[in-house]
C-alpha positions as semicolon CSV with decimal commas, in nm:
position;residue;x (nm);y (nm);z (nm)
1;M;0,000;0,000;0,000
2;T;0,133;0,345;-0,083
3;F;0,075;0,647;0,138
4;A;0,034;0,920;-0,123
5;P;-0,163;1,241;-0,110
6;D;-0,308;1,396;-0,422
7;D;-0,018;1,488;-0,652
8;K;-0,225;1,765;-0,805
9;K;-0,226;1,942;-0,474
10;A;0,121;1,877;-0,335
11;P;0,473;1,852;-0,467
12;A;0,654;1,524;-0,407
13;V;0,853;1,422;-0,104
14;L;1,001;1,095;0,016
15;T;1,266;1,143;0,287
16;R;1,313;1,158;0,656
17;R;1,248;1,345;0,976
18;A;1,204;1,679;0,808
19;M;1,133;1,569;0,453
20;I;1,018;1,305;0,215
21;A;1,235;1,344;-0,099
22;A;1,076;1,502;-0,402
23;S;1,005;1,326;-0,727
24;A;0,836;1,467;-1,036
25;T;0,522;1,261;-1,019
26;S;0,483;1,154;-0,656
27;A;0,321;1,359;-0,382
28;L;0,406;1,463;-0,031
29;G;0,280;1,238;0,244
30;L;0,358;0,917;0,419
31;A;0,543;0,669;0,202
32;A;0,549;0,304;0,296
33;C;0,864;0,143;0,427
34;S;0,728;-0,208;0,401
35;D;0,487;-0,419;0,205
36;M;0,200;-0,314;0,433
37;T;0,314;0,042;0,368
38;R;0,489;0,172;0,442
39;F;1,091;2,021;2,043
40;T;0,969;2,021;2,347
41;G;0,866;2,356;2,472
42;G;0,585;2,577;2,358
43;P;0,583;2,793;2,049
44;R;0,734;3,139;2,060
45;A;0,531;3,443;1,961
46;E;0,712;3,767;1,879
47;A;0,391;3,969;1,895
48;P;0,066;3,927;2,092
49;P;-0,111;3,621;1,949
50;P;-0,415;3,683;1,734
51;A;-0,749;3,564;1,860
52;V;-0,827;3,212;1,739
53;E;-1,180;3,084;1,753
54;A;-1,237;2,730;1,873
55;P;-1,437;2,507;1,640
56;P;-1,805;2,464;1,716
57;P;-1,908;2,131;1,872
58;G;-1,921;1,852;1,619
59;Q;-1,705;2,019;1,351
60;T;-1,567;1,764;1,109
61;I;-1,293;1,758;0,846
62;G;-1,347;1,524;0,555
63;T;-1,649;1,317;0,461
64;G;-1,510;0,962;0,465
65;G;-1,667;0,665;0,632
66;V;-1,385;0,605;0,884
67;K;-1,420;0,839;1,181
68;V;-1,120;0,956;1,386
69;G;-1,120;1,202;1,675
70;L;-0,890;1,506;1,675
71;L;-0,847;1,650;2,026
72;L;-0,666;1,982;2,062
73;P;-0,661;2,275;2,310
74;L;-0,830;2,507;2,063
75;G;-0,990;2,719;2,334
76;A;-0,703;2,720;2,582
77;G;-0,575;3,068;2,490
78;G;-0,220;3,194;2,446
79;N;0,053;2,989;2,285
80;A;-0,135;2,663;2,340
81;Q;-0,422;2,791;2,131
82;I;-0,190;2,910;1,854
83;A;-0,020;2,570;1,842
84;A;-0,356;2,393;1,844
85;Q;-0,489;2,596;1,553
86;S;-0,174;2,522;1,353
87;L;-0,208;2,150;1,427
88;K;-0,572;2,159;1,319
89;N;-0,484;2,340;0,997
90;A;-0,215;2,082;0,922
91;A;-0,467;1,804;0,977
92;E;-0,704;1,974;0,733
93;L;-0,422;2,007;0,480
94;A;-0,342;1,637;0,509
95;V;-0,702;1,536;0,445
96;A;-0,720;1,770;0,145
97;E;-0,397;1,638;-0,005
98;F;-0,450;1,267;0,052
99;T;-0,582;1,087;-0,257
100;N;-0,926;0,932;-0,210
101;S;-0,918;0,965;0,166
102;N;-1,184;0,764;0,346
103;L;-1,135;0,969;0,660
104;Q;-1,359;1,195;0,865
105;L;-1,198;1,387;1,151
106;I;-1,422;1,476;1,442
107;V;-1,266;1,790;1,593
108;K;-1,308;1,859;1,964
109;D;-1,162;2,127;2,191
110;D;-1,012;1,963;2,499
111;G;-0,931;2,300;2,659
112;G;-0,583;2,180;2,753
113;S;-0,722;2,020;3,068
114;A;-0,777;1,669;3,201
115;Q;-1,152;1,716;3,234
116;G;-1,181;1,866;2,888
117;A;-0,984;1,582;2,733
118;Q;-1,185;1,319;2,915
119;T;-1,510;1,472;2,793
120;A;-1,384;1,522;2,437
121;A;-1,255;1,164;2,417
122;Q;-1,587;1,029;2,535
123;Q;-1,773;1,241;2,280
124;V;-1,568;1,136;1,978
125;I;-1,588;0,769;2,073
126;D;-1,964;0,797;2,119
127;E;-1,976;0,954;1,771
128;G;-1,802;0,653;1,621
129;A;-1,429;0,737;1,630
130;E;-1,210;0,431;1,578
131;M;-0,895;0,620;1,676
132;I;-0,794;0,946;1,844
133;I;-0,527;1,190;1,723
134;G;-0,402;1,421;1,998
135;P;-0,417;1,557;2,265
136;L;-0,118;1,789;2,290
137;F;-0,043;1,799;2,664
138;A;0,051;1,509;2,890
139;V;-0,229;1,576;3,139
140;S;-0,481;1,566;2,855
141;V;-0,331;1,252;2,701
142;R;-0,351;1,069;3,033
143;A;-0,716;1,167;3,079
144;A;-0,816;1,077;2,723
145;A;-0,636;0,745;2,753
146;G;-0,840;0,659;3,061
147;V;-1,151;0,676;2,846
148;A;-1,013;0,532;2,523
149;R;-0,845;0,229;2,677
150;G;-1,175;0,094;2,803
151;R;-1,325;0,120;2,455
152;N;-1,017;-0,026;2,280
153;V;-0,957;0,296;2,085
154;P;-0,587;0,372;2,020
155;I;-0,440;0,721;2,061
156;L;-0,172;0,893;1,853
157;A;-0,071;1,187;2,073
158;F;0,162;1,488;2,051
159;S;0,300;1,505;2,407
160;T;0,675;1,472;2,466
161;D;0,626;1,320;2,813
162;T;0,703;0,949;2,785
163;N;0,535;0,889;3,122
164;V;0,200;0,893;2,941
165;A;0,311;0,653;2,667
166;A;0,179;0,298;2,681
167;R;0,057;0,022;2,457
168;G;-0,231;0,180;2,269
169;V;-0,120;0,534;2,360
170;Y;0,148;0,625;2,106
171;L;0,354;0,946;2,102
172;L;0,439;1,092;1,762
173;S;0,638;1,387;1,900
174;F;1,014;1,433;1,894
175;L;1,134;1,283;2,221
176;P;1,444;1,399;2,413
177;E;1,551;1,037;2,454
178;G;1,571;0,997;2,076
179;D;1,786;1,308;2,043
180;V;2,032;1,180;2,303
181;N;2,052;0,833;2,151
182;R;2,134;0,975;1,809
183;I;2,402;1,221;1,917
184;V;2,575;0,973;2,150
185;E;2,565;0,708;1,880
186;Y;2,723;0,947;1,631
187;A;2,985;1,074;1,875
188;A;3,086;0,718;1,964
189;G;3,112;0,637;1,594
190;Q;3,351;0,931;1,559
191;G;3,576;0,790;1,828
192;K;3,453;0,991;2,127
193;R;3,498;0,781;2,438
194;A;3,465;1,028;2,728
195;I;3,183;1,278;2,771
196;A;3,137;1,556;3,025
197;A;2,786;1,695;3,056
198;A;2,615;2,003;3,196
199;V;2,237;1,964;3,201
200;P;1,966;2,204;3,317
201;D;1,819;2,134;3,660
202;N;1,462;2,088;3,542
203;A;1,232;1,811;3,418
204;Y;1,387;1,817;3,071
205;G;1,735;1,789;3,219
206;Q;1,631;1,492;3,429
207;V;1,504;1,308;3,122
208;V;1,813;1,395;2,919
209;Q;2,046;1,288;3,199
210;G;1,884;0,946;3,225
211;A;1,893;0,902;2,849
212;L;2,261;1,002;2,837
213;Q;2,356;0,750;3,101
214;E;2,174;0,472;2,918
215;A;2,304;0,563;2,572
216;A;2,662;0,602;2,694
217;G;2,646;0,264;2,867
218;R;2,527;0,094;2,549
219;R;2,805;0,245;2,340
220;G;3,088;0,200;2,591
221;V;3,130;0,575;2,642
222;R;3,243;0,701;2,983
223;I;3,070;0,995;3,149
224;V;3,367;1,159;3,318
225;G;3,166;1,436;3,479
226;L;2,803;1,549;3,497
227;E;2,654;1,849;3,674
228;R;2,306;1,998;3,681
229;Y;2,278;2,375;3,695
230;P;1,990;2,611;3,787
231;A;1,838;2,862;3,548
232;D;1,954;3,147;3,774
233;R;2,277;3,268;3,614
234;A;2,412;3,389;3,950
235;R;2,385;3,035;4,093
236;M;2,495;2,859;3,776
237;Q;2,868;2,909;3,823
238;E;2,915;2,681;4,123
239;P;2,816;2,352;3,951
240;L;3,001;2,459;3,637
241;A;3,318;2,517;3,841
242;R;3,283;2,162;3,975
243;L;3,250;2,028;3,620
244;A;3,541;2,221;3,468
245;P;3,817;1,977;3,576
246;A;3,629;1,687;3,418
247;V;3,623;1,866;3,083
248;A;4,000;1,823;3,070
249;Q;3,945;1,445;3,076
250;A;3,674;1,447;2,808
251;D;3,678;1,453;2,432
252;A;3,316;1,570;2,407
253;L;3,100;1,811;2,609
254;F;2,723;1,765;2,614
255;L;2,519;2,088;2,651
256;P;2,151;1,996;2,603
257;D;1,990;2,336;2,650
258;S;1,839;2,609;2,437
259;V;2,047;2,831;2,207
260;D;1,992;3,109;2,462
261;A;2,113;2,913;2,765
262;A;2,379;2,676;2,625
263;P;2,620;2,960;2,530
264;L;2,598;3,091;2,888
265;V;2,689;2,746;3,016
266;A;2,985;2,730;2,778
267;Q;3,097;3,075;2,893
268;G;3,066;2,972;3,257
269;L;3,282;2,665;3,201
270;Q;3,547;2,875;3,028
271;Q;3,547;3,118;3,319
272;A;3,605;2,819;3,547
273;G;3,913;2,727;3,346
274;A;3,777;2,466;3,103
275;D;3,939;2,462;2,759
276;L;3,645;2,405;2,524
277;K;3,865;2,418;2,214
278;R;3,989;2,066;2,283
279;V;3,643;1,907;2,309
280;T;3,360;1,859;2,062
281;L;3,039;2,026;2,174
282;L;2,728;1,809;2,156
283;G;2,373;1,943;2,173
284;S;2,017;1,814;2,171
285;G;1,714;1,891;1,957
286;L;1,683;2,225;2,139
287;W;1,965;2,348;1,917
288;D;1,737;2,309;1,616
289;D;1,648;2,676;1,631
290;P;1,683;2,957;1,373
291;R;1,878;3,160;1,631
292;L;2,159;2,902;1,630
293;A;2,340;3,102;1,360
294;R;2,389;3,385;1,612
295;A;2,499;3,155;1,896
296;T;2,869;3,173;1,808
297;A;2,975;2,989;2,124
298;L;2,806;2,677;1,987
299;H;2,950;2,693;1,636
300;G;3,129;2,373;1,544
301;G;2,910;2,175;1,782
302;L;2,701;1,877;1,671
303;Y;2,333;1,815;1,733
304;P;2,050;1,586;1,612
305;A;1,773;1,732;1,398
306;A;1,578;1,696;1,080
307;D;1,673;1,801;0,732
308;A;1,475;2,125;0,707
309;A;1,376;2,070;0,344
310;G;1,066;1,871;0,432
311;F;0,936;2,137;0,666
312;R;1,005;2,412;0,412
313;N;0,809;2,218;0,151
314;F;0,521;2,162;0,394
315;A;0,529;2,524;0,515
316;G;0,500;2,655;0,160
317;R;0,183;2,457;0,097
318;Y;0,047;2,547;0,438
319;R;0,099;2,920;0,370
320;A;-0,070;2,890;0,033
321;K;-0,380;2,740;0,194
322;F;-0,404;2,933;0,521
323;N;-0,209;3,255;0,450
324;A;-0,006;3,202;0,769
325;D;0,313;3,032;0,883
326;P;0,276;2,693;1,055
327;E;0,408;2,618;1,399
328;R;0,705;2,382;1,380
329;K;0,510;2,102;1,549
330;A;0,229;2,125;1,290
331;T;0,399;1,851;1,087
332;L;0,308;1,607;1,364
333;A;-0,061;1,650;1,286
334;Y;0,001;1,627;0,912
335;D;0,192;1,301;0,951
336;A;-0,058;1,157;1,199
337;V;-0,352;1,226;0,971
338;S;-0,168;1,101;0,661
339;L;-0,082;0,776;0,839
340;V;-0,435;0,725;0,964
341;A;-0,580;0,819;0,624
342;A;-0,366;0,552;0,459
343;L;-0,464;0,289;0,714
344;S;-0,830;0,388;0,684
345;R;-0,834;0,236;0,335
346;T;-0,796;-0,107;0,496
347;Q;-1,122;-0,290;0,550
348;G;-1,227;-0,435;0,883
349;T;-1,174;-0,350;1,247
350;Q;-0,802;-0,432;1,259
351;R;-0,676;-0,135;1,055
352;F;-0,564;0,057;1,365
353;N;-0,452;-0,234;1,581
354;D;-0,122;-0,242;1,767
355;A;0,049;-0,475;1,521
356;V;-0,019;-0,238;1,231
357;L;0,077;0,078;1,419
358;T;0,400;-0,071;1,553
359;N;0,523;-0,205;1,219
360;A;0,898;-0,247;1,271
361;N;0,979;-0,103;0,928
362;G;0,819;0,225;1,027
363;F;0,677;0,502;0,813
364;N;0,807;0,807;0,627
365;G;0,655;1,147;0,695
366;V;0,722;1,514;0,641
367;D;0,969;1,488;0,929
368;G;1,120;1,167;0,795
369;L;1,142;0,810;0,909
370;F;0,966;0,710;1,231
371;R;0,825;0,403;1,398
372;L;0,606;0,354;1,700
373;R;0,725;0,122;1,975
374;A;0,509;-0,125;2,163
375;D;0,555;0,081;2,482
376;G;0,403;0,389;2,317
377;T;0,727;0,578;2,258
378;N;0,877;0,625;1,914
379;E;1,203;0,607;1,728
380;R;1,294;0,858;1,460
381;G;1,563;0,850;1,198
382;L;1,755;1,170;1,273
383;A;2,033;1,350;1,092
384;V;2,333;1,503;1,269
385;L;2,407;1,868;1,197
386;Q;2,699;2,097;1,274
387;A;2,626;2,445;1,405
388;G;2,773;2,739;1,216
389;P;2,713;3,096;1,095
390;Q;2,449;2,973;0,850
391;G;2,271;2,763;1,110
392;G;2,296;2,385;1,084
393;R;2,481;2,188;0,816
394;I;2,415;1,815;0,781
395;V;2,725;1,607;0,851
396;A;2,549;1,272;0,883
397;A;2,229;1,203;0,692
398;A;1,934;1,042;0,859
399;P;1,901;0,668;0,790
400;R;1,678;0,566;0,500
401;S;1,543;0,262;0,680
402;F;1,549;0,104;1,024
403;T;1,734;-0,201;0,895
404;G;2,048;-0,236;1,102
405;V;1,956;0,056;1,329
């Protein structure tokens, strides 16, 4: 089976995390990897967000016979509402571009709350939904799952919190654990055997630290020093001073923080006497930011991310349809809907079962190769980029298949 949207409405793509390579006659969407076919953090707004109206109860997208719920915080206000509207638009674009889609999306506003998600999940299931796409936030995913699990309805959610992942509750988002695995794997392949790490003292840092310890253990890489630092710059220097001697024993330094914060950490280590010129800087997906070009302290460092071509292709079509720029995470909704639309062509009640969704060969989307794991987490085929004055430059392409990964 081929996952292909209408080629009259979309240029071709067939690649990886951020793209599916273009061909003259194919169309953008999910391309099968097998016979069966196949950034954490909220969005930034430079200006006050425009008002976005939530959809009326019962709004649907598409007229197909297979019903799927779409739960988003469309009435939550602020950045959450902006992100939700962009996700909804991307879902609408996917339905419009998919050839002969048999899909009907039942759109519900979950309000970004547990109660709202619980109610919305119950409503879409009562209206015949065989699957749920969304919610966005972990608290909403957990609440929706409590309803859906009892009705044997799977969920394809957008949260980055793996604590809510489970069999039948699959996360499509980019997970910090995947970022760490990719960059440690690449560094080890380049001969790096000793890593020092400075991680933020927050929930993200806790996840990244655990992932680093696991990934380093698998690849035989020593962690010669690790410190967690607070966001308060005045209190940051003490843990960085403790880490500085370990940097002298390392051949790589892991700085998994934003392009605003990571340069401050690098500066603090240098002030403490660490020579950063002798180590390779490693980052996480948080470095995948347009402002990276201005973060000169990080230039030369390596980080995992997607080839941006797929998003640029998607964003161009999105702008043409909605006269607005998409949020970066909007591709998650496009890929989720494209995947479900392809599976909806299958007859019978098994089209969305666990065996189909967790196909080991995975799927290709706008953001590239991905596969869903039995525990609800995912694995993505990521590229490795090097930071520089022009932003990121790919130094290691994303894998084309999961064979051997």
